[in-house]
Short mmCIF file of C-alpha atoms and ligand atoms in Angstrom, two decimals:
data_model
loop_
_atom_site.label_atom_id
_atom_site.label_comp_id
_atom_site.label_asym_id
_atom_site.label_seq_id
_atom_site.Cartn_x
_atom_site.Cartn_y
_atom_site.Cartn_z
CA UNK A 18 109.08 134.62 165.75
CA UNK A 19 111.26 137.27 163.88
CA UNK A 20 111.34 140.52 165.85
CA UNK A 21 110.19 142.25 163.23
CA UNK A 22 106.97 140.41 163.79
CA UNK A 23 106.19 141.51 166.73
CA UNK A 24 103.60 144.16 165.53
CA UNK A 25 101.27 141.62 163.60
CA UNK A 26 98.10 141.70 163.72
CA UNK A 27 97.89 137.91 165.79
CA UNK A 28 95.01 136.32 165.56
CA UNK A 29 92.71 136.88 169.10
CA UNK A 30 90.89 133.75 169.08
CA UNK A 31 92.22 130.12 169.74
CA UNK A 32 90.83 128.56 166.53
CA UNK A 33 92.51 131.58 164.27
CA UNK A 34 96.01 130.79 166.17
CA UNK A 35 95.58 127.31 166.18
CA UNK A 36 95.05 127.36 162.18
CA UNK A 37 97.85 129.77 161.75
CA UNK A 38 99.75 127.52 163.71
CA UNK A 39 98.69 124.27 161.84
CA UNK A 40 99.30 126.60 158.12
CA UNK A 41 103.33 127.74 159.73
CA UNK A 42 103.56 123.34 159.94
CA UNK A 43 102.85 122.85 156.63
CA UNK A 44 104.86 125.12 154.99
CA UNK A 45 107.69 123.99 152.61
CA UNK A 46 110.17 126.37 153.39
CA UNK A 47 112.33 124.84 150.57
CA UNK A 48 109.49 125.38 147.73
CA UNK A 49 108.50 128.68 148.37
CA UNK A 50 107.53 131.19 145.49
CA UNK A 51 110.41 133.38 144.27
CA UNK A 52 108.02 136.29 143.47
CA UNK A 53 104.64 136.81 144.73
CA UNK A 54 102.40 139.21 143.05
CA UNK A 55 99.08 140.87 144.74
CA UNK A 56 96.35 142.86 143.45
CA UNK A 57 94.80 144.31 146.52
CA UNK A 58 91.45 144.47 145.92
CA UNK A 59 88.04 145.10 147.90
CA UNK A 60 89.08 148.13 149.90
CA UNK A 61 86.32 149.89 148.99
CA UNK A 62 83.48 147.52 149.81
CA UNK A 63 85.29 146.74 153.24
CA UNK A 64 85.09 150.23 154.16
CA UNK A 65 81.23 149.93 152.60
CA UNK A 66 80.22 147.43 154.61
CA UNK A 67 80.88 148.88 157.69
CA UNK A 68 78.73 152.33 156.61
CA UNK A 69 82.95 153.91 156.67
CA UNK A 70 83.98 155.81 154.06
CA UNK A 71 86.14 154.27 151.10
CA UNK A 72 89.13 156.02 152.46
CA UNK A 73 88.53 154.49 155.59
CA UNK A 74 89.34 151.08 153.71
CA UNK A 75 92.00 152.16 151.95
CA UNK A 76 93.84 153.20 154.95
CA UNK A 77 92.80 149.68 156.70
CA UNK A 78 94.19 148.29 153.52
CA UNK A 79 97.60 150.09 153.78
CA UNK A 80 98.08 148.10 157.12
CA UNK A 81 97.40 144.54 155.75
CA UNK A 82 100.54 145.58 152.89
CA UNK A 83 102.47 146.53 156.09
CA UNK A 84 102.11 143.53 157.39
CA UNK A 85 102.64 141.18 154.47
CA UNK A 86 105.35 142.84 153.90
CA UNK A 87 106.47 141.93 156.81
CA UNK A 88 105.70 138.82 156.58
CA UNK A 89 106.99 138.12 152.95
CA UNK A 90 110.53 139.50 154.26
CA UNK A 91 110.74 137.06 157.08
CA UNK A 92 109.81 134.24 155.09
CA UNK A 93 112.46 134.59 152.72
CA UNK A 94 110.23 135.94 149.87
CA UNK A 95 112.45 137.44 146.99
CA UNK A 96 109.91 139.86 145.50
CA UNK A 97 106.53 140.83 146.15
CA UNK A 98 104.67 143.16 143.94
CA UNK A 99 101.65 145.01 144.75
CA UNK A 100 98.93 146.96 142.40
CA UNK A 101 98.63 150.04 144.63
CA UNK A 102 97.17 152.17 141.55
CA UNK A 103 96.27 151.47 138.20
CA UNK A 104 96.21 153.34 135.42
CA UNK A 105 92.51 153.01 134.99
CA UNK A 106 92.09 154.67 138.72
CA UNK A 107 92.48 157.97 137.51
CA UNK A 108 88.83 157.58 136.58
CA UNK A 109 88.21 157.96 140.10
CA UNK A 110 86.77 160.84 141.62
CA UNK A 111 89.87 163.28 142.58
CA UNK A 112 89.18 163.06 146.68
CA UNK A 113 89.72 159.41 146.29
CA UNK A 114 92.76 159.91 143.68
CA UNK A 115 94.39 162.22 146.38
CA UNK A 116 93.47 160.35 149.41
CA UNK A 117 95.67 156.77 147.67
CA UNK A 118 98.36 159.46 147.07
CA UNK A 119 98.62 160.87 150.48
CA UNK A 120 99.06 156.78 151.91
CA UNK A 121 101.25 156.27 149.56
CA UNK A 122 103.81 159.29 150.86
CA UNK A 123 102.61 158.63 154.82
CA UNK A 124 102.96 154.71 154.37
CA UNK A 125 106.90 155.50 152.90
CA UNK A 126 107.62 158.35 155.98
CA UNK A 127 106.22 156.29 157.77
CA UNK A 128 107.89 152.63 157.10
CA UNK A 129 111.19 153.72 155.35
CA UNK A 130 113.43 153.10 158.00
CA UNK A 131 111.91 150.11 159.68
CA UNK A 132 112.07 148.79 155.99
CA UNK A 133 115.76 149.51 155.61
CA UNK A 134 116.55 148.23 158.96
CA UNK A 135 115.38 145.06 157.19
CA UNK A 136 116.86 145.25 154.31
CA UNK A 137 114.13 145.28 152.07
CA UNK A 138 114.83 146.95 148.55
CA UNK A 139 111.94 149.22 147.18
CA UNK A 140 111.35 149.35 143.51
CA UNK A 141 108.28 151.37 141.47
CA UNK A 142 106.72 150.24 138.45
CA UNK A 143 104.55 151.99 136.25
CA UNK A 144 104.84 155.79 134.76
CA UNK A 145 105.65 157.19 137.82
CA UNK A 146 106.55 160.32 136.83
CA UNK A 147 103.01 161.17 135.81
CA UNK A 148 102.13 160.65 139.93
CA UNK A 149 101.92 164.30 141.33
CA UNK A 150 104.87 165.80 142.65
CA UNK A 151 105.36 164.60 146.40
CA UNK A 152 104.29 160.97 145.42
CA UNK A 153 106.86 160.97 142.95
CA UNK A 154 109.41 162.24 144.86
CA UNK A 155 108.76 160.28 147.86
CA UNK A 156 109.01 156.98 145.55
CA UNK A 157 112.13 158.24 144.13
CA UNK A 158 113.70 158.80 147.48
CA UNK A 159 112.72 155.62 148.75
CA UNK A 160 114.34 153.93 145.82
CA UNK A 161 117.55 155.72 146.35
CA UNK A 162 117.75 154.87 150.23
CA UNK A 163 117.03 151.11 149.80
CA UNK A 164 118.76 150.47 146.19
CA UNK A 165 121.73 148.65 147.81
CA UNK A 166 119.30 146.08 150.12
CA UNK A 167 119.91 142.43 149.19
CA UNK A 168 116.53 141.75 150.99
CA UNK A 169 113.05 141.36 149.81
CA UNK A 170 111.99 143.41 146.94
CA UNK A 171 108.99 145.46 147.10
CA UNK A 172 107.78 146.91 143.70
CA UNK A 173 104.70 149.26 144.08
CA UNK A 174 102.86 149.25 140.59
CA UNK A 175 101.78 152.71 140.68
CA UNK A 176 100.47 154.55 137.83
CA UNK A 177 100.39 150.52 136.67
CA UNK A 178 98.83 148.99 133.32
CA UNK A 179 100.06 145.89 131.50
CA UNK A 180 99.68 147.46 128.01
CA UNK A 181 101.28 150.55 129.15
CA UNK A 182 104.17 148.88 129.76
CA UNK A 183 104.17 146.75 126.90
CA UNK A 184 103.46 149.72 124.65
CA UNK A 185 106.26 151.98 126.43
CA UNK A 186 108.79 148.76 126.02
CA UNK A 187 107.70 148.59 121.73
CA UNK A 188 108.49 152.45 121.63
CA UNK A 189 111.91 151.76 123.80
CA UNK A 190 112.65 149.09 121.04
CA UNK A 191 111.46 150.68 118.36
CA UNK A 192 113.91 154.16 119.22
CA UNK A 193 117.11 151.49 119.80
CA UNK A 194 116.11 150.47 116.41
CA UNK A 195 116.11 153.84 114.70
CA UNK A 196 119.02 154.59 116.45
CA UNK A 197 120.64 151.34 114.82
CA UNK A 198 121.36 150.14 118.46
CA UNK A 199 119.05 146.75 117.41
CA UNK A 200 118.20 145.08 114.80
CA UNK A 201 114.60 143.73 114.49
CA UNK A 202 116.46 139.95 113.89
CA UNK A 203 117.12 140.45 117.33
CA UNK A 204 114.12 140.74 119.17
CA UNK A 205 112.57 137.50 121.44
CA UNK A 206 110.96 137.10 124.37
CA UNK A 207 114.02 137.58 126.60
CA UNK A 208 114.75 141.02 124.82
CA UNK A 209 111.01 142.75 125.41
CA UNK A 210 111.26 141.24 128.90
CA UNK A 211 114.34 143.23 129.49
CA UNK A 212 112.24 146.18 128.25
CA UNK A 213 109.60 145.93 131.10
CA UNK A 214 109.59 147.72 134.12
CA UNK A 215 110.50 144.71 135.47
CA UNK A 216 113.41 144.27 134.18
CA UNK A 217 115.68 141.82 135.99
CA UNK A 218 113.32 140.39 137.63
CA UNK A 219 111.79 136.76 137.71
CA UNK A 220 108.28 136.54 136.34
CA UNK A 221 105.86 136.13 139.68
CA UNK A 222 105.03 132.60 140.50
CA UNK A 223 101.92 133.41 142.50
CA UNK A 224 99.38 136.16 141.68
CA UNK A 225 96.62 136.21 144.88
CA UNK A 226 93.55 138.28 143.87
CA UNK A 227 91.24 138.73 146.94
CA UNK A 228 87.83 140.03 147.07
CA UNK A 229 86.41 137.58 144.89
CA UNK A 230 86.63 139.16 141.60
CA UNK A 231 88.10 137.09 138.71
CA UNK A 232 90.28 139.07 136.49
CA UNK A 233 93.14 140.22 135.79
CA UNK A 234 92.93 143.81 135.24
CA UNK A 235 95.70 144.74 133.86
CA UNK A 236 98.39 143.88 135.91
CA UNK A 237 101.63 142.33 134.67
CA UNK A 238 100.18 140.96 131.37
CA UNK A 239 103.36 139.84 130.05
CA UNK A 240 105.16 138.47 133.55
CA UNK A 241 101.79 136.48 134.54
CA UNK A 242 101.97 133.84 131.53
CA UNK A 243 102.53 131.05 133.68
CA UNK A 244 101.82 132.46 137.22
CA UNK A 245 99.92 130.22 139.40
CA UNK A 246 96.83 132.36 140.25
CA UNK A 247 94.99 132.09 143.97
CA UNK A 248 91.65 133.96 144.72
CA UNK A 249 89.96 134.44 148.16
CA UNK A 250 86.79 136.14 148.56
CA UNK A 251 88.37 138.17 151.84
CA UNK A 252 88.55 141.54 150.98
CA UNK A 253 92.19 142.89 151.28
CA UNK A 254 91.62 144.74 154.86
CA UNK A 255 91.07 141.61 156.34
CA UNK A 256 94.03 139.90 154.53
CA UNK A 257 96.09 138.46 157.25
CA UNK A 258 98.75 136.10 157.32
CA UNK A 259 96.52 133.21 157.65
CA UNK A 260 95.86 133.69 154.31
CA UNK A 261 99.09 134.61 152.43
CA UNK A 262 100.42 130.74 154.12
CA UNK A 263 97.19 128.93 152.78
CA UNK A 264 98.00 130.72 149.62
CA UNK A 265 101.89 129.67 149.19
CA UNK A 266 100.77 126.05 150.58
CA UNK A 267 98.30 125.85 147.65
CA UNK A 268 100.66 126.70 145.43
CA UNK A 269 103.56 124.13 146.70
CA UNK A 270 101.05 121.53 146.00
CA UNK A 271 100.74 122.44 142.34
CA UNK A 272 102.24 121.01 139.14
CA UNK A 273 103.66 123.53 137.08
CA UNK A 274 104.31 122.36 133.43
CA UNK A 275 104.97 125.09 132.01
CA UNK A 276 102.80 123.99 128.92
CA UNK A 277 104.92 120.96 128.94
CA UNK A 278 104.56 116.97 130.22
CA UNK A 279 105.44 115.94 133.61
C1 FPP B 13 91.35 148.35 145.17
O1 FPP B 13 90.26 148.41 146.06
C2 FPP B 13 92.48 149.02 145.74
C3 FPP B 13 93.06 150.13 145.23
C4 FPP B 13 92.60 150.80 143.99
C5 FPP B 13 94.19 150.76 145.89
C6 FPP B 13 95.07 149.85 146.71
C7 FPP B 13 95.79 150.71 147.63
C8 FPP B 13 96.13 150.46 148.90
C9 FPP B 13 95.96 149.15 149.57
C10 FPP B 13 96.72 151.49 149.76
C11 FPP B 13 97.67 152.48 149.15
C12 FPP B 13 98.93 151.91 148.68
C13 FPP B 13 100.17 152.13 149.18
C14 FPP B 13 101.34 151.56 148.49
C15 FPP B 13 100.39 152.88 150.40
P1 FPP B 13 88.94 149.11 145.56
O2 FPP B 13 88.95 150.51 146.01
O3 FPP B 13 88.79 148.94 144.07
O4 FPP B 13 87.86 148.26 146.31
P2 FPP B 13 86.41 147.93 145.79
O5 FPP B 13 86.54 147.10 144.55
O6 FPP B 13 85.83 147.17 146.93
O7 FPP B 13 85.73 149.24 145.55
#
């Protein structure tokens, strides 16, 4: 096991480590997905369900990204993208809104170096600079430190929404336009893609949606067109690496077409 594994969460019964063990066999370590995407949902009704308070499960959720980050970097993931915030959440009430924001700068003190040490490049997505002051800054800072890393990716979609981005990219295009920088002959789907805030970077393969909901919500409207999707009903707290292996193996056993024939 990598050393920087040595904090996981291991399973404490013999059947858990026995199927984690059986799940590590059956990986293809020669198919795995270049970019994994993850809306992690269902912090709120773990923390519900235990009569704890919702920030209770966001914080328990802020340990399961630890870990799969973790585990994503040893693995050989390339990128790994996480819906941290939406641009919908603002609709929450402000306690919650502040609580998300305060993990967000204590989960970056907190794992910045460790993530460094490891190589792992962080990236944000999303309007950012609409995030208050110390998240912002935090994220930017982050970015900076790790922008040389050759590692694993992480981009936190904060301040997040699919047809944010899309409309931010048409305004982007349409000023390059004005300014006579493009002509609309020129457009295509490689050109808007370059306009994303995730530019340079391969669509996801695999989006995993715990918690049992079915949607989308959102998240990387453009990028998910041919993602192979996984859902679990575990809520993300209790996302584990059990889970993220018997997602990737379910996903090496698909055919992707592409909208083509095999
Ligand atoms: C959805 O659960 C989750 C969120 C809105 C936030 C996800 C954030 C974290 C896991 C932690 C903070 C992130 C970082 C990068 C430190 P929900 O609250 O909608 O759950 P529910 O549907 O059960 O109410």
């Amino acid at each position: 096991m990598p050393r920087w594994l040595s904090f996981w969460r291991v399973p404490k019964n013999k059947s858990d480590l026995k199927r984690l063990d059986e799940l590590t066999k059956s990986l293809d370590m020669s198919k795995l997905p270049v970019h994994i995407a993850i809306i992690m949902d269902g912090n709120g009704r773990w923390a519900t369900k235990r009569g704890l308070p919702r920030a209770m499960g966001h914080r328990s959720g802020v340990e399961s990204l630890r870990d799969i980050v973790k585990v994503c970097s040893s693995l050989g993931i390339r990128y790994l993208t996480v819906y941290a915030f939406s641009t919908e959440n603002w609709k929450r009430p402000t306690e919650e809104v502040n609580i998300l924001m305060d993990l967000l700068v204590e989960y970056l003190k907190k794992e910045l170096k460790e993530l460094h040490q490891n190589n792992v490049r962080i990236r944000a997505i999303g309007r950012t600079d609409e995030l208050p002051e110390k998240a912002s800054k935090a994220l930017v800072d982050a970015q900076n430190y790790t922008e040389n890393n050759t590692g694993l990716t992480l981009n936190l979609a904060l301040n997040y929404g699919g047809r944010n981005e899309i409309t931010d990219a048409v305004k982007l295009i349409g000023n390059d336009i004005a300014a006579g920088k493009l002509s609309p002959e020129s457009i295509n789907e490689e050109l808007i893609s370059g306009y994303l805030y995730t530019a340079g970077i391969p669509d996801p393969d695999l989006l995993i949606r715990p918690s049992g909901e079915l949607r989308i919500s959102n998240f990387l409207l453009w990028q998910a067109a041919y993602s192979e999707f996984w859902y679990s009903p575990v809520l993300w707290p209790d996302f584990r690496r059990v889970h993220l292996l018997e997602a990737i193996i379910d996903y090496q056993s698909r055919q992707r077409r592409f909208g083509g024939l095999k």
